[in-house]
PDB file of C-alpha atoms in Angstrom:
ATOM      1  CA  MET D   1     -44.306-103.924 -12.717  1.00  0.00           C
ATOM      2  CA  LEU D   2     -40.521-103.772 -12.944  1.00  0.00           C
ATOM      3  CA  THR D   3     -39.723-105.694 -16.076  1.00  0.00           C
ATOM      4  CA  ARG D   4     -36.262-106.753 -17.144  1.00  0.00           C
ATOM      5  CA  ARG D   5     -36.285-104.050 -19.833  1.00  0.00           C
ATOM      6  CA  THR D   6     -37.247-101.351 -17.310  1.00  0.00           C
ATOM      7  CA  PHE D   7     -34.554-102.515 -14.915  1.00  0.00           C
ATOM      8  CA  ALA D   8     -31.923-102.396 -17.648  1.00  0.00           C
ATOM      9  CA  ALA D   9     -32.961 -98.903 -18.650  1.00  0.00           C
ATOM     10  CA  LEU D  10     -32.718 -97.727 -15.055  1.00  0.00           C
ATOM     11  CA  GLY D  11     -29.294 -99.282 -14.775  1.00  0.00           C
ATOM     12  CA  VAL D  12     -28.042 -97.451 -17.852  1.00  0.00           C
ATOM     13  CA  ALA D  13     -29.426 -94.190 -16.551  1.00  0.00           C
ATOM     14  CA  ALA D  14     -27.730 -94.756 -13.216  1.00  0.00           C
ATOM     15  CA  GLY D  15     -24.442 -95.533 -14.943  1.00  0.00           C
ATOM     16  CA  LEU D  16     -24.610 -92.380 -17.012  1.00  0.00           C
ATOM     17  CA  SER D  17     -25.385 -90.349 -13.945  1.00  0.00           C
ATOM     18  CA  ALA D  18     -22.418 -91.816 -12.100  1.00  0.00           C
ATOM     19  CA  CYS D  19     -20.004 -90.930 -14.959  1.00  0.00           C
ATOM     20  CA  ALA D  20     -21.246 -87.385 -15.420  1.00  0.00           C
ATOM     21  CA  ARG D  21     -19.041 -84.594 -14.069  1.00  0.00           C
ATOM     22  CA  PRO D  22     -20.575 -82.662 -11.228  1.00  0.00           C
ATOM     23  CA  GLU D  23     -21.296 -79.064 -11.926  1.00  0.00           C
ATOM     24  CA  THR D  24     -18.262 -76.954 -11.072  1.00  0.00           C
ATOM     25  CA  ALA D  25     -18.373 -73.348 -10.074  1.00  0.00           C
ATOM     26  CA  ILE D  26     -16.365 -71.193 -12.487  1.00  0.00           C
ATOM     27  CA  VAL D  27     -13.876 -69.027 -10.664  1.00  0.00           C
ATOM     28  CA  THR D  28     -12.549 -65.996 -12.491  1.00  0.00           C
ATOM     29  CA  ARG D  29      -9.516 -64.054 -11.385  1.00  0.00           C
ATOM     30  CA  ALA D  30      -8.887 -60.484 -12.315  1.00  0.00           C
ATOM     31  CA  VAL D  31      -5.890 -60.055 -14.604  1.00  0.00           C
ATOM     32  CA  PRO D  32      -3.539 -57.530 -13.026  1.00  0.00           C
ATOM     33  CA  PRO D  33      -3.327 -54.381 -15.136  1.00  0.00           C
ATOM     34  CA  GLN D  34      -0.182 -53.835 -17.164  1.00  0.00           C
ATOM     35  CA  PRO D  35       1.985 -51.090 -15.683  1.00  0.00           C
ATOM     36  CA  GLN D  36       1.619 -47.777 -17.441  1.00  0.00           C
ATOM     37  CA  TYR D  37       5.045 -46.267 -18.049  1.00  0.00           C
ATOM     38  CA  PRO D  38       5.681 -42.706 -19.191  1.00  0.00           C
ATOM     39  CA  PRO D  39       6.895 -42.104 -22.765  1.00  0.00           C
ATOM     40  CA  LEU D  40      10.456 -43.185 -23.417  1.00  0.00           C
ATOM     41  CA  PRO D  41      13.213 -40.600 -23.865  1.00  0.00           C
ATOM     42  CA  ASP D  42      14.071 -39.760 -27.457  1.00  0.00           C
ATOM     43  CA  PHE D  43      17.434 -41.512 -27.217  1.00  0.00           C
ATOM     44  CA  TYR D  44      15.617 -44.848 -27.251  1.00  0.00           C
ATOM     45  CA  GLY D  45      14.423 -44.217 -30.786  1.00  0.00           C
ATOM     46  CA  ALA D  46      15.750 -45.987 -33.870  1.00  0.00           C
ATOM     47  CA  ILE D  47      19.398 -45.426 -34.786  1.00  0.00           C
ATOM     48  CA  THR D  48      19.791 -45.120 -38.528  1.00  0.00           C
ATOM     49  CA  ASP D  49      23.488 -44.377 -39.013  1.00  0.00           C
ATOM     50  CA  GLU D  50      24.858 -47.755 -37.894  1.00  0.00           C
ATOM     51  CA  PRO D  51      26.039 -50.542 -40.246  1.00  0.00           C
ATOM     52  CA  TYR D  52      23.070 -52.628 -39.101  1.00  0.00           C
ATOM     53  CA  PRO D  53      19.575 -51.534 -38.047  1.00  0.00           C
ATOM     54  CA  VAL D  54      18.954 -50.593 -34.430  1.00  0.00           C
ATOM     55  CA  PRO D  55      15.174 -50.436 -34.063  1.00  0.00           C
ATOM     56  CA  ALA D  56      13.375 -48.168 -31.640  1.00  0.00           C
ATOM     57  CA  ILE D  57      12.558 -49.534 -28.205  1.00  0.00           C
ATOM     58  CA  PRO D  58       8.786 -50.139 -28.002  1.00  0.00           C
ATOM     59  CA  GLU D  59       6.871 -47.749 -25.797  1.00  0.00           C
ATOM     60  CA  GLY D  60       5.797 -49.170 -22.465  1.00  0.00           C
ATOM     61  CA  SER D  61       8.444 -51.894 -22.420  1.00  0.00           C
ATOM     62  CA  ILE D  62      10.910 -50.462 -19.862  1.00  0.00           C
ATOM     63  CA  ALA D  63      10.271 -49.357 -16.301  1.00  0.00           C
ATOM     64  CA  PRO D  64      11.720 -45.859 -15.752  1.00  0.00           C
ATOM     65  CA  GLU D  65      14.214 -47.071 -13.136  1.00  0.00           C
ATOM     66  CA  TYR D  66      16.030 -48.969 -15.898  1.00  0.00           C
ATOM     67  CA  TRP D  67      16.283 -46.003 -18.249  1.00  0.00           C
ATOM     68  CA  ARG D  68      19.697 -44.549 -18.891  1.00  0.00           C
ATOM     69  CA  GLN D  69      20.024 -41.571 -16.556  1.00  0.00           C
ATOM     70  CA  GLU D  70      22.425 -39.301 -14.739  1.00  0.00           C
ATOM     71  CA  VAL D  71      22.530 -40.066 -11.010  1.00  0.00           C
ATOM     72  CA  GLU D  72      24.505 -39.141  -7.931  1.00  0.00           C
ATOM     73  CA  ASN D  73      27.743 -41.105  -7.991  1.00  0.00           C
ATOM     74  CA  PRO D  74      27.539 -43.911  -5.385  1.00  0.00           C
ATOM     75  CA  TRP D  75      31.311 -44.470  -5.650  1.00  0.00           C
ATOM     76  CA  PRO D  76      32.909 -40.994  -5.560  1.00  0.00           C
ATOM     77  CA  GLY D  77      36.365 -42.376  -4.801  1.00  0.00           C
ATOM     78  CA  HIS D  78      36.810 -43.879  -8.269  1.00  0.00           C
ATOM     79  CA  SER D  79      38.252 -42.012 -11.245  1.00  0.00           C
ATOM     80  CA  ARG D  80      36.300 -41.050 -14.328  1.00  0.00           C
ATOM     81  CA  GLY D  81      35.771 -43.979 -16.657  1.00  0.00           C
ATOM     82  CA  THR D  82      35.472 -46.600 -13.950  1.00  0.00           C
ATOM     83  CA  ILE D  83      32.626 -49.008 -14.659  1.00  0.00           C
ATOM     84  CA  ILE D  84      30.881 -50.677 -11.729  1.00  0.00           C
ATOM     85  CA  VAL D  85      28.508 -53.580 -12.349  1.00  0.00           C
ATOM     86  CA  ASP D  86      26.040 -54.693  -9.683  1.00  0.00           C
ATOM     87  CA  PRO D  87      24.612 -58.004 -10.936  1.00  0.00           C
ATOM     88  CA  ASP D  88      21.994 -58.304  -8.203  1.00  0.00           C
ATOM     89  CA  ALA D  89      20.603 -54.816  -8.816  1.00  0.00           C
ATOM     90  CA  ALA D  90      20.960 -55.302 -12.599  1.00  0.00           C
ATOM     91  CA  MET D  91      22.620 -51.895 -12.852  1.00  0.00           C
ATOM     92  CA  LEU D  92      25.820 -50.631 -14.449  1.00  0.00           C
ATOM     93  CA  HIS D  93      27.329 -47.303 -13.432  1.00  0.00           C
ATOM     94  CA  PHE D  94      29.842 -45.315 -15.463  1.00  0.00           C
ATOM     95  CA  VAL D  95      31.688 -42.838 -13.266  1.00  0.00           C
ATOM     96  CA  GLU D  96      31.588 -39.358 -14.806  1.00  0.00           C
ATOM     97  CA  SER D  97      32.984 -37.358 -11.863  1.00  0.00           C
ATOM     98  CA  PRO D  98      33.147 -37.600  -8.082  1.00  0.00           C
ATOM     99  CA  LEU D  99      29.596 -36.313  -7.993  1.00  0.00           C
ATOM    100  CA  GLN D 100      27.931 -37.839 -11.022  1.00  0.00           C
ATOM    101  CA  ALA D 101      27.565 -41.183 -12.773  1.00  0.00           C
ATOM    102  CA  THR D 102      25.568 -42.508 -15.712  1.00  0.00           C
ATOM    103  CA  ARG D 103      23.417 -45.448 -14.718  1.00  0.00           C
ATOM    104  CA  TYR D 104      22.162 -48.108 -17.122  1.00  0.00           C
ATOM    105  CA  GLY D 105      19.715 -50.913 -16.539  1.00  0.00           C
ATOM    106  CA  VAL D 106      21.035 -54.285 -17.674  1.00  0.00           C
ATOM    107  CA  SER D 107      20.100 -57.936 -17.763  1.00  0.00           C
ATOM    108  CA  VAL D 108      22.460 -60.475 -16.283  1.00  0.00           C
ATOM    109  CA  GLY D 109      23.274 -63.866 -17.767  1.00  0.00           C
ATOM    110  CA  ALA D 110      24.632 -66.902 -15.961  1.00  0.00           C
ATOM    111  CA  THR D 111      28.238 -65.849 -16.601  1.00  0.00           C
ATOM    112  CA  GLY D 112      27.418 -62.397 -15.285  1.00  0.00           C
ATOM    113  CA  PHE D 113      26.709 -63.865 -11.841  1.00  0.00           C
ATOM    114  CA  SER D 114      29.647 -66.262 -11.742  1.00  0.00           C
ATOM    115  CA  TRP D 115      32.578 -63.812 -11.935  1.00  0.00           C
ATOM    116  CA  GLU D 116      33.481 -60.954  -9.632  1.00  0.00           C
ATOM    117  CA  GLY D 117      36.435 -58.705  -9.014  1.00  0.00           C
ATOM    118  CA  THR D 118      38.307 -55.875 -10.713  1.00  0.00           C
ATOM    119  CA  ALA D 119      39.328 -56.152 -14.342  1.00  0.00           C
ATOM    120  CA  ARG D 120      40.776 -53.889 -16.991  1.00  0.00           C
ATOM    121  CA  LEU D 121      38.815 -52.656 -19.975  1.00  0.00           C
ATOM    122  CA  GLN D 122      41.218 -54.092 -22.508  1.00  0.00           C
ATOM    123  CA  PHE D 123      39.374 -53.105 -25.677  1.00  0.00           C
ATOM    124  CA  CYS D 124      35.959 -52.523 -27.241  1.00  0.00           C
ATOM    125  CA  ARG D 125      34.501 -53.708 -30.516  1.00  0.00           C
ATOM    126  CA  GLN D 126      31.801 -52.275 -32.744  1.00  0.00           C
ATOM    127  CA  TRP D 127      29.412 -54.919 -34.070  1.00  0.00           C
ATOM    128  CA  PRO D 128      31.676 -57.732 -32.871  1.00  0.00           C
ATOM    129  CA  ARG D 129      31.711 -61.279 -34.085  1.00  0.00           C
ATOM    130  CA  TRP D 130      30.443 -63.834 -31.590  1.00  0.00           C
ATOM    131  CA  ARG D 131      33.143 -66.415 -31.025  1.00  0.00           C
ATOM    132  CA  VAL D 132      31.714 -69.157 -28.872  1.00  0.00           C
ATOM    133  CA  PRO D 133      34.212 -70.498 -26.310  1.00  0.00           C
ATOM    134  CA  ASP D 134      34.917 -74.224 -26.173  1.00  0.00           C
ATOM    135  CA  THR D 135      33.355 -74.486 -22.723  1.00  0.00           C
ATOM    136  CA  MET D 136      30.000 -73.366 -24.132  1.00  0.00           C
ATOM    137  CA  ILE D 137      30.280 -75.629 -27.149  1.00  0.00           C
ATOM    138  CA  ALA D 138      30.834 -78.564 -24.785  1.00  0.00           C
ATOM    139  CA  ARG D 139      27.381 -77.819 -23.342  1.00  0.00           C
ATOM    140  CA  GLN D 140      25.763 -76.833 -26.637  1.00  0.00           C
ATOM    141  CA  PRO D 141      27.409 -78.718 -29.511  1.00  0.00           C
ATOM    142  CA  GLU D 142      25.018 -77.102 -31.984  1.00  0.00           C
ATOM    143  CA  LEU D 143      27.088 -73.904 -31.628  1.00  0.00           C
ATOM    144  CA  GLU D 144      30.193 -75.558 -33.094  1.00  0.00           C
ATOM    145  CA  SER D 145      29.862 -73.618 -36.345  1.00  0.00           C
ATOM    146  CA  TYR D 146      30.382 -70.375 -34.366  1.00  0.00           C
ATOM    147  CA  SER D 147      33.513 -71.541 -32.561  1.00  0.00           C
ATOM    148  CA  VAL D 148      36.743 -69.584 -32.433  1.00  0.00           C
ATOM    149  CA  ALA D 149      38.277 -72.048 -34.886  1.00  0.00           C
ATOM    150  CA  ASN D 150      35.406 -71.493 -37.328  1.00  0.00           C
ATOM    151  CA  GLY D 151      35.566 -67.711 -37.154  1.00  0.00           C
ATOM    152  CA  GLY D 152      32.474 -67.083 -35.035  1.00  0.00           C
ATOM    153  CA  MET D 153      29.110 -65.605 -36.011  1.00  0.00           C
ATOM    154  CA  ASP D 154      28.859 -62.661 -38.383  1.00  0.00           C
ATOM    155  CA  PRO D 155      27.762 -59.362 -36.805  1.00  0.00           C
ATOM    156  CA  GLY D 156      24.285 -58.005 -37.283  1.00  0.00           C
ATOM    157  CA  ALA D 157      20.776 -59.205 -36.563  1.00  0.00           C
ATOM    158  CA  GLY D 158      20.734 -62.403 -34.544  1.00  0.00           C
ATOM    159  CA  ASN D 159      24.235 -61.977 -33.164  1.00  0.00           C
ATOM    160  CA  PRO D 160      23.835 -62.011 -29.343  1.00  0.00           C
ATOM    161  CA  MET D 161      26.729 -59.592 -28.862  1.00  0.00           C
ATOM    162  CA  GLY D 162      24.731 -56.777 -30.382  1.00  0.00           C
ATOM    163  CA  ALA D 163      26.089 -53.410 -31.476  1.00  0.00           C
ATOM    164  CA  ARG D 164      29.073 -53.160 -29.133  1.00  0.00           C
ATOM    165  CA  ALA D 165      31.086 -55.286 -26.719  1.00  0.00           C
ATOM    166  CA  LEU D 166      33.526 -54.381 -23.954  1.00  0.00           C
ATOM    167  CA  TYR D 167      36.165 -57.015 -23.183  1.00  0.00           C
ATOM    168  CA  LEU D 168      37.541 -57.458 -19.668  1.00  0.00           C
ATOM    169  CA  PHE D 169      41.028 -58.752 -18.881  1.00  0.00           C
ATOM    170  CA  GLN D 170      42.695 -59.462 -15.556  1.00  0.00           C
ATOM    171  CA  ASN D 171      46.487 -59.671 -15.260  1.00  0.00           C
ATOM    172  CA  GLY D 172      46.669 -59.781 -19.038  1.00  0.00           C
ATOM    173  CA  VAL D 173      44.317 -62.767 -19.309  1.00  0.00           C
ATOM    174  CA  ASP D 174      40.883 -62.637 -20.905  1.00  0.00           C
ATOM    175  CA  THR D 175      38.242 -63.176 -18.229  1.00  0.00           C
ATOM    176  CA  LEU D 176      35.693 -64.112 -20.947  1.00  0.00           C
ATOM    177  CA  TYR D 177      33.450 -61.594 -19.189  1.00  0.00           C
ATOM    178  CA  ARG D 178      31.734 -59.186 -21.567  1.00  0.00           C
ATOM    179  CA  VAL D 179      29.520 -56.159 -21.389  1.00  0.00           C
ATOM    180  CA  HIS D 180      27.582 -56.206 -24.638  1.00  0.00           C
ATOM    181  CA  GLY D 181      24.409 -55.224 -26.428  1.00  0.00           C
ATOM    182  CA  ASP D 182      21.332 -56.922 -27.847  1.00  0.00           C
ATOM    183  CA  ALA D 183      19.312 -57.064 -24.623  1.00  0.00           C
ATOM    184  CA  SER D 184      15.574 -57.330 -24.994  1.00  0.00           C
ATOM    185  CA  PRO D 185      13.813 -54.397 -23.306  1.00  0.00           C
ATOM    186  CA  ARG D 186      11.737 -56.719 -21.149  1.00  0.00           C
ATOM    187  CA  GLU D 187      14.894 -58.499 -19.928  1.00  0.00           C
ATOM    188  CA  LEU D 188      16.190 -55.440 -18.102  1.00  0.00           C
ATOM    189  CA  GLY D 189      16.435 -55.976 -14.385  1.00  0.00           C
ATOM    190  CA  ARG D 190      16.223 -59.741 -14.760  1.00  0.00           C
ATOM    191  CA  ALA D 191      18.428 -62.776 -14.773  1.00  0.00           C
ATOM    192  CA  VAL D 192      18.609 -64.462 -18.175  1.00  0.00           C
ATOM    193  CA  SER D 193      19.817 -67.909 -19.152  1.00  0.00           C
ATOM    194  CA  SER D 194      23.084 -67.062 -20.842  1.00  0.00           C
ATOM    195  CA  GLY D 195      25.552 -64.290 -21.543  1.00  0.00           C
ATOM    196  CA  CYS D 196      27.316 -61.818 -19.254  1.00  0.00           C
ATOM    197  CA  ILE D 197      26.016 -58.255 -18.894  1.00  0.00           C
ATOM    198  CA  ARG D 198      23.529 -57.362 -21.621  1.00  0.00           C
ATOM    199  CA  MET D 199      22.537 -53.807 -22.437  1.00  0.00           C
ATOM    200  CA  LEU D 200      20.111 -52.277 -24.881  1.00  0.00           C
ATOM    201  CA  ASN D 201      21.916 -51.526 -28.128  1.00  0.00           C
ATOM    202  CA  GLN D 202      21.149 -47.812 -27.678  1.00  0.00           C
ATOM    203  CA  ASP D 203      22.776 -47.904 -24.240  1.00  0.00           C
ATOM    204  CA  VAL D 204      25.833 -49.959 -25.125  1.00  0.00           C
ATOM    205  CA  ILE D 205      26.546 -47.601 -28.041  1.00  0.00           C
ATOM    206  CA  HIS D 206      26.339 -44.674 -25.600  1.00  0.00           C
ATOM    207  CA  LEU D 207      28.636 -46.460 -23.122  1.00  0.00           C
ATOM    208  CA  HIS D 208      31.122 -47.340 -25.857  1.00  0.00           C
ATOM    209  CA  GLU D 209      31.387 -43.672 -26.855  1.00  0.00           C
ATOM    210  CA  ARG D 210      32.369 -42.761 -23.297  1.00  0.00           C
ATOM    211  CA  ALA D 211      34.451 -45.794 -22.351  1.00  0.00           C
ATOM    212  CA  VAL D 212      38.065 -45.179 -21.306  1.00  0.00           C
ATOM    213  CA  HIS D 213      40.655 -47.648 -22.565  1.00  0.00           C
ATOM    214  CA  GLY D 214      42.409 -49.328 -19.653  1.00  0.00           C
ATOM    215  CA  ALA D 215      39.842 -48.206 -17.090  1.00  0.00           C
ATOM    216  CA  SER D 216      38.891 -50.397 -14.159  1.00  0.00           C
ATOM    217  CA  VAL D 217      35.737 -52.468 -14.399  1.00  0.00           C
ATOM    218  CA  ILE D 218      34.523 -53.586 -10.985  1.00  0.00           C
ATOM    219  CA  VAL D 219      32.016 -56.434 -10.827  1.00  0.00           C
ATOM    220  CA  LEU D 220      30.420 -56.635  -7.393  1.00  0.00           C
ATOM    221  CA  PRO D 221      29.821 -60.069  -5.885  1.00  0.00           C
ATOM    222  CA  SER D 222      26.370 -61.529  -6.255  1.00  0.00           C
ATOM    223  CA  MET D 223      24.541 -62.403  -3.050  1.00  0.00           C
ATOM    224  CA  LYS D 224      21.920 -64.425  -4.897  1.00  0.00           C
ATOM    225  CA  VAL D 225      21.935 -68.167  -5.503  1.00  0.00           C
ATOM    226  CA  HIS D 226      21.766 -69.067  -9.183  1.00  0.00           C
ATOM    227  CA  ASN D 227      21.663 -72.519 -10.680  1.00  0.00           C
TER     228      ASN D 227
END
């Protein structure tokens, strides 16, 4: 006999069954293996004779195509010392001779995509201060303490300019375009949120040693769309 108590119990059981999640098949996806890169060249080791520490680049963190290397000069018509930046390829070439250039992998910030043309290497700085322009402070008021008026940020760890900076002028006017250090190894070859052209500190120190005052710096136009 179906008593009221039995009916109630069946109703509860039915309700619980209706609320239970159906069994779901568990799908597992294979995690792609991390690329295995060859050992880094010795010049990516720690630099110990600088005013501030330059730690070694971790092994396995840079694809070989972004290592500093001597290559055939793609622009043989330019004089020694010319610097050519290709934002889309995330590469910087320093012309050594009509036949040879030194190529560096870089990361490119928003400003690095927004300017193009030929500028003059006006000067370089070792361990520069970071003086935040007013246009950036308008977007990020929290950077006010590092403004030009306030003297900027002290050099060293945490300063986004890194170990060296190259300053580009056009017709005697600062373009606010910089080639500078403090890139993260895993940023190389990528677009990053801010900055101009970032290099590894080891690479920007090497470039600074070779840079020619007054040389042309050619920034190729970007064909990519960046927000």
